[in-house]
Amino acid sequence: MNERPANLVGRNESLLRQISNLGYTVRYDYFGGSGGGPCELGGKKHLFVDLALNSEEQFQLLISVIQNEIECRGNSQTSK
């Protein structure tokens, strides 16, 4: 993906709003490029975003979290 950084930053902000609407608390920290990711602590969903990632890498992380959430919700509805 060869988008200008400003476009990716805007998209990332939009994705972060969607992730917050899905019930995640988003936290930023430096993980040395490991990427961070979603987890559940105390029954609450958190997304850790590695500040060492560039905008494109953060974009990929955010997209994967949303896709996983959609798949999980779809699977829980079909199993009822």
Tab-separated table of N, CA and C in Angstrom:
chain	number	residue	atom	x	y	z
A	1	MET	N	0.861	-1.173	0.000
A	1	MET	CA	0.000	0.000	0.000
A	1	MET	C	0.899	1.224	0.000
A	2	ASN	N	0.771	2.072	-1.005
A	2	ASN	CA	1.590	3.274	-1.117
A	2	ASN	C	0.748	4.516	-0.913
A	3	GLU	N	0.230	4.688	0.267
A	3	GLU	CA	-0.545	5.883	0.570
A	3	GLU	C	0.347	6.877	1.276
A	4	ARG	N	-0.031	8.120	1.160
A	4	ARG	CA	0.704	9.144	1.904
A	4	ARG	C	0.429	8.957	3.392
A	5	PRO	N	1.423	9.254	4.230
A	5	PRO	CA	1.254	9.055	5.672
A	5	PRO	C	0.024	9.750	6.247
A	6	ALA	N	-0.313	10.936	5.747
A	6	ALA	CA	-1.482	11.652	6.278
A	6	ALA	C	-2.755	10.852	6.040
A	7	ASN	N	-2.854	10.192	4.877
A	7	ASN	CA	-4.031	9.370	4.594
A	7	ASN	C	-4.116	8.194	5.556
A	8	LEU	N	-2.967	7.563	5.818
A	8	LEU	CA	-2.958	6.431	6.748
A	8	LEU	C	-3.295	6.869	8.159
A	9	VAL	N	-2.795	8.001	8.573
A	9	VAL	CA	-3.099	8.502	9.918
A	9	VAL	C	-4.602	8.738	10.050
A	10	GLY	N	-5.206	9.341	9.045
A	10	GLY	CA	-6.656	9.565	9.065
A	10	GLY	C	-7.426	8.264	9.107
A	11	ARG	N	-6.991	7.294	8.306
A	11	ARG	CA	-7.654	5.981	8.325
A	11	ARG	C	-7.477	5.309	9.671
A	12	ASN	N	-6.264	5.399	10.222
A	12	ASN	CA	-6.029	4.785	11.530
A	12	ASN	C	-6.920	5.399	12.596
A	13	GLU	N	-7.095	6.709	12.568
A	13	GLU	CA	-7.970	7.366	13.538
A	13	GLU	C	-9.398	6.857	13.399
A	14	SER	N	-9.858	6.684	12.173
A	14	SER	CA	-11.195	6.160	11.936
A	14	SER	C	-11.324	4.728	12.452
A	15	LEU	N	-10.321	3.908	12.178
A	15	LEU	CA	-10.338	2.524	12.658
A	15	LEU	C	-10.295	2.464	14.184
A	16	LEU	N	-9.530	3.357	14.792
A	16	LEU	CA	-9.467	3.393	16.260
A	16	LEU	C	-10.826	3.739	16.860
A	17	ARG	N	-11.571	4.635	16.214
A	17	ARG	CA	-12.924	4.944	16.692
A	17	ARG	C	-13.811	3.708	16.594
A	18	GLN	N	-13.703	2.977	15.493
A	18	GLN	CA	-14.495	1.753	15.331
A	18	GLN	C	-14.132	0.722	16.395
A	19	ILE	N	-12.841	0.592	16.653
A	19	ILE	CA	-12.392	-0.367	17.662
A	19	ILE	C	-12.893	0.037	19.047
A	20	SER	N	-12.872	1.312	19.346
A	20	SER	CA	-13.430	1.787	20.629
A	20	SER	C	-14.917	1.481	20.711
A	21	ASN	N	-15.629	1.647	19.597
A	21	ASN	CA	-17.063	1.342	19.572
A	21	ASN	C	-17.340	-0.142	19.757
A	22	LEU	N	-16.353	-0.986	19.459
A	22	LEU	CA	-16.485	-2.422	19.683
A	22	LEU	C	-16.186	-2.812	21.125
A	23	GLY	N	-15.890	-1.820	21.963
A	23	GLY	CA	-15.695	-2.075	23.387
A	23	GLY	C	-14.250	-2.180	23.841
A	24	TYR	N	-13.318	-1.825	22.983
A	24	TYR	CA	-11.901	-1.897	23.335
A	24	TYR	C	-11.422	-0.594	23.967
A	25	THR	N	-10.546	-0.731	24.941
A	25	THR	CA	-9.760	0.381	25.443
A	25	THR	C	-8.430	0.304	24.716
A	26	VAL	N	-8.042	1.394	24.062
A	26	VAL	CA	-6.814	1.398	23.284
A	26	VAL	C	-5.699	2.012	24.116
A	27	ARG	N	-4.578	1.315	24.168
A	27	ARG	CA	-3.422	1.784	24.920
A	27	ARG	C	-2.199	1.776	24.005
A	28	TYR	N	-1.400	2.793	24.158
A	28	TYR	CA	-0.180	2.911	23.370
A	28	TYR	C	1.025	2.758	24.289
A	29	ASP	N	2.004	2.007	23.816
A	29	ASP	CA	3.244	1.864	24.561
A	29	ASP	C	4.330	1.437	23.583
A	30	TYR	N	5.542	1.492	24.022
A	30	TYR	CA	6.653	1.077	23.189
A	30	TYR	C	6.965	-0.384	23.504
A	31	PHE	N	6.782	-1.256	22.507
A	31	PHE	CA	7.053	-2.681	22.660
A	31	PHE	C	8.218	-3.131	21.772
A	32	GLY	N	8.995	-2.184	21.299
A	32	GLY	CA	10.176	-2.511	20.520
A	32	GLY	C	9.902	-3.122	19.159
A	33	GLY	N	8.729	-2.864	18.611
A	33	GLY	CA	8.401	-3.374	17.287
A	33	GLY	C	7.706	-4.718	17.278
A	34	SER	N	7.329	-5.231	18.448
A	34	SER	CA	6.643	-6.528	18.506
A	34	SER	C	5.200	-6.432	18.035
A	35	GLY	N	4.650	-5.229	17.991
A	35	GLY	CA	3.328	-5.028	17.417
A	35	GLY	C	2.199	-4.820	18.401
A	36	GLY	N	2.297	-5.385	19.589
A	36	GLY	CA	1.170	-5.286	20.501
A	36	GLY	C	0.048	-6.194	20.028
A	37	GLY	N	-1.188	-5.832	20.341
A	37	GLY	CA	-2.332	-6.623	19.901
A	37	GLY	C	-3.446	-6.583	20.920
A	38	PRO	N	-4.543	-7.282	20.609
A	38	PRO	CA	-5.698	-7.284	21.510
A	38	PRO	C	-5.539	-8.317	22.626
A	39	CYS	N	-6.167	-8.046	23.747
A	39	CYS	CA	-6.240	-9.019	24.832
A	39	CYS	C	-7.420	-8.655	25.725
A	40	GLU	N	-7.767	-9.574	26.592
A	40	GLU	CA	-8.847	-9.334	27.549
A	40	GLU	C	-8.262	-9.426	28.946
A	41	LEU	N	-8.478	-8.376	29.738
A	41	LEU	CA	-7.997	-8.326	31.113
A	41	LEU	C	-9.163	-7.983	32.024
A	42	GLY	N	-9.417	-8.825	32.981
A	42	GLY	CA	-10.504	-8.563	33.908
A	42	GLY	C	-11.858	-8.437	33.234
A	43	GLY	N	-12.053	-9.187	32.152
A	43	GLY	CA	-13.325	-9.154	31.440
A	43	GLY	C	-13.500	-7.958	30.520
A	44	LYS	N	-12.463	-7.157	30.367
A	44	LYS	CA	-12.534	-5.983	29.489
A	44	LYS	C	-11.535	-6.135	28.349
A	45	LYS	N	-11.953	-5.677	27.161
A	45	LYS	CA	-11.106	-5.792	25.982
A	45	LYS	C	-10.147	-4.601	25.883
A	46	HIS	N	-8.895	-4.917	25.603
A	46	HIS	CA	-7.864	-3.899	25.445
A	46	HIS	C	-7.118	-4.156	24.143
A	47	LEU	N	-6.671	-3.079	23.531
A	47	LEU	CA	-5.809	-3.171	22.368
A	47	LEU	C	-4.542	-2.393	22.682
A	48	PHE	N	-3.418	-3.089	22.623
A	48	PHE	CA	-2.129	-2.459	22.849
A	48	PHE	C	-1.490	-2.187	21.491
A	49	VAL	N	-1.151	-0.932	21.242
A	49	VAL	CA	-0.542	-0.519	19.981
A	49	VAL	C	0.905	-0.133	20.252
A	50	ASP	N	1.797	-0.762	19.523
A	50	ASP	CA	3.228	-0.524	19.680
A	50	ASP	C	3.606	0.784	18.989
A	51	LEU	N	4.129	1.732	19.747
A	51	LEU	CA	4.540	3.022	19.192
A	51	LEU	C	5.729	2.905	18.247
A	52	ALA	N	6.425	1.757	18.272
A	52	ALA	CA	7.547	1.555	17.358
A	52	ALA	C	7.082	1.234	15.939
A	53	LEU	N	5.789	0.897	15.766
A	53	LEU	CA	5.261	0.579	14.440
A	53	LEU	C	5.014	1.851	13.647
A	54	ASN	N	5.252	1.784	12.344
A	54	ASN	CA	4.913	2.930	11.500
A	54	ASN	C	3.406	2.916	11.205
A	55	SER	N	2.917	3.929	10.523
A	55	SER	CA	1.477	4.067	10.267
A	55	SER	C	0.905	2.884	9.504
A	56	GLU	N	1.649	2.372	8.519
A	56	GLU	CA	1.186	1.221	7.735
A	56	GLU	C	1.066	-0.023	8.610
A	57	GLU	N	2.047	-0.252	9.460
A	57	GLU	CA	2.019	-1.418	10.345
A	57	GLU	C	0.882	-1.296	11.361
A	58	GLN	N	0.662	-0.098	11.883
A	58	GLN	CA	-0.472	0.112	12.791
A	58	GLN	C	-1.784	-0.129	12.065
A	59	PHE	N	-1.874	0.336	10.817
A	59	PHE	CA	-3.072	0.124	10.001
A	59	PHE	C	-3.368	-1.373	9.888
A	60	GLN	N	-2.354	-2.161	9.577
A	60	GLN	CA	-2.535	-3.609	9.431
A	60	GLN	C	-2.997	-4.241	10.749
A	61	LEU	N	-2.435	-3.795	11.861
A	61	LEU	CA	-2.852	-4.300	13.170
A	61	LEU	C	-4.320	-3.981	13.424
A	62	LEU	N	-4.718	-2.738	13.172
A	62	LEU	CA	-6.094	-2.318	13.429
A	62	LEU	C	-7.074	-3.081	12.560
A	63	ILE	N	-6.742	-3.255	11.281
A	63	ILE	CA	-7.611	-4.011	10.372
A	63	ILE	C	-7.769	-5.447	10.871
A	64	SER	N	-6.685	-6.060	11.309
A	64	SER	CA	-6.761	-7.454	11.764
A	64	SER	C	-7.636	-7.585	13.014
A	65	VAL	N	-7.587	-6.591	13.896
A	65	VAL	CA	-8.427	-6.624	15.103
A	65	VAL	C	-9.906	-6.539	14.718
A	66	ILE	N	-10.232	-5.643	13.799
A	66	ILE	CA	-11.630	-5.498	13.373
A	66	ILE	C	-12.102	-6.761	12.659
A	67	GLN	N	-11.287	-7.304	11.772
A	67	GLN	CA	-11.666	-8.530	11.065
A	67	GLN	C	-11.886	-9.672	12.039
A	68	ASN	N	-11.009	-9.812	13.021
A	68	ASN	CA	-11.156	-10.873	14.010
A	68	ASN	C	-12.433	-10.696	14.822
A	69	GLU	N	-12.734	-9.465	15.180
A	69	GLU	CA	-13.956	-9.188	15.947
A	69	GLU	C	-15.200	-9.558	15.136
A	70	ILE	N	-15.195	-9.226	13.846
A	70	ILE	CA	-16.324	-9.556	12.972
A	70	ILE	C	-16.485	-11.066	12.865
A	71	GLU	N	-15.365	-11.775	12.682
A	71	GLU	CA	-15.409	-13.233	12.580
A	71	GLU	C	-15.929	-13.856	13.867
A	72	CYS	N	-15.456	-13.373	15.017
A	72	CYS	CA	-15.902	-13.907	16.303
A	72	CYS	C	-17.386	-13.668	16.525
A	73	ARG	N	-17.838	-12.497	16.177
A	73	ARG	CA	-19.276	-12.195	16.348
A	73	ARG	C	-20.119	-13.026	15.391
A	74	GLY	N	-19.621	-13.234	14.185
A	74	GLY	CA	-20.329	-14.069	13.216
A	74	GLY	C	-20.406	-15.511	13.665
A	75	ASN	N	-19.315	-16.027	14.221
A	75	ASN	CA	-19.295	-17.397	14.712
A	75	ASN	C	-20.204	-17.583	15.903
A	76	SER	N	-20.278	-16.593	16.788
A	76	SER	CA	-21.148	-16.738	17.959
A	76	SER	C	-22.615	-16.688	17.567
A	77	GLN	N	-22.944	-15.958	16.507
A	77	GLN	CA	-24.344	-15.896	16.058
A	77	GLN	C	-24.749	-17.177	15.344
A	78	THR	N	-23.846	-17.789	14.590
A	78	THR	CA	-24.189	-18.996	13.861
A	78	THR	C	-24.232	-20.206	14.777
A	79	SER	N	-23.618	-20.138	15.948
A	79	SER	CA	-23.637	-21.281	16.857
A	79	SER	C	-24.854	-21.282	17.765
A	80	LYS	N	-25.683	-20.243	17.665
A	80	LYS	CA	-26.891	-20.178	18.532
A	80	LYS	C	-28.011	-20.985	17.952
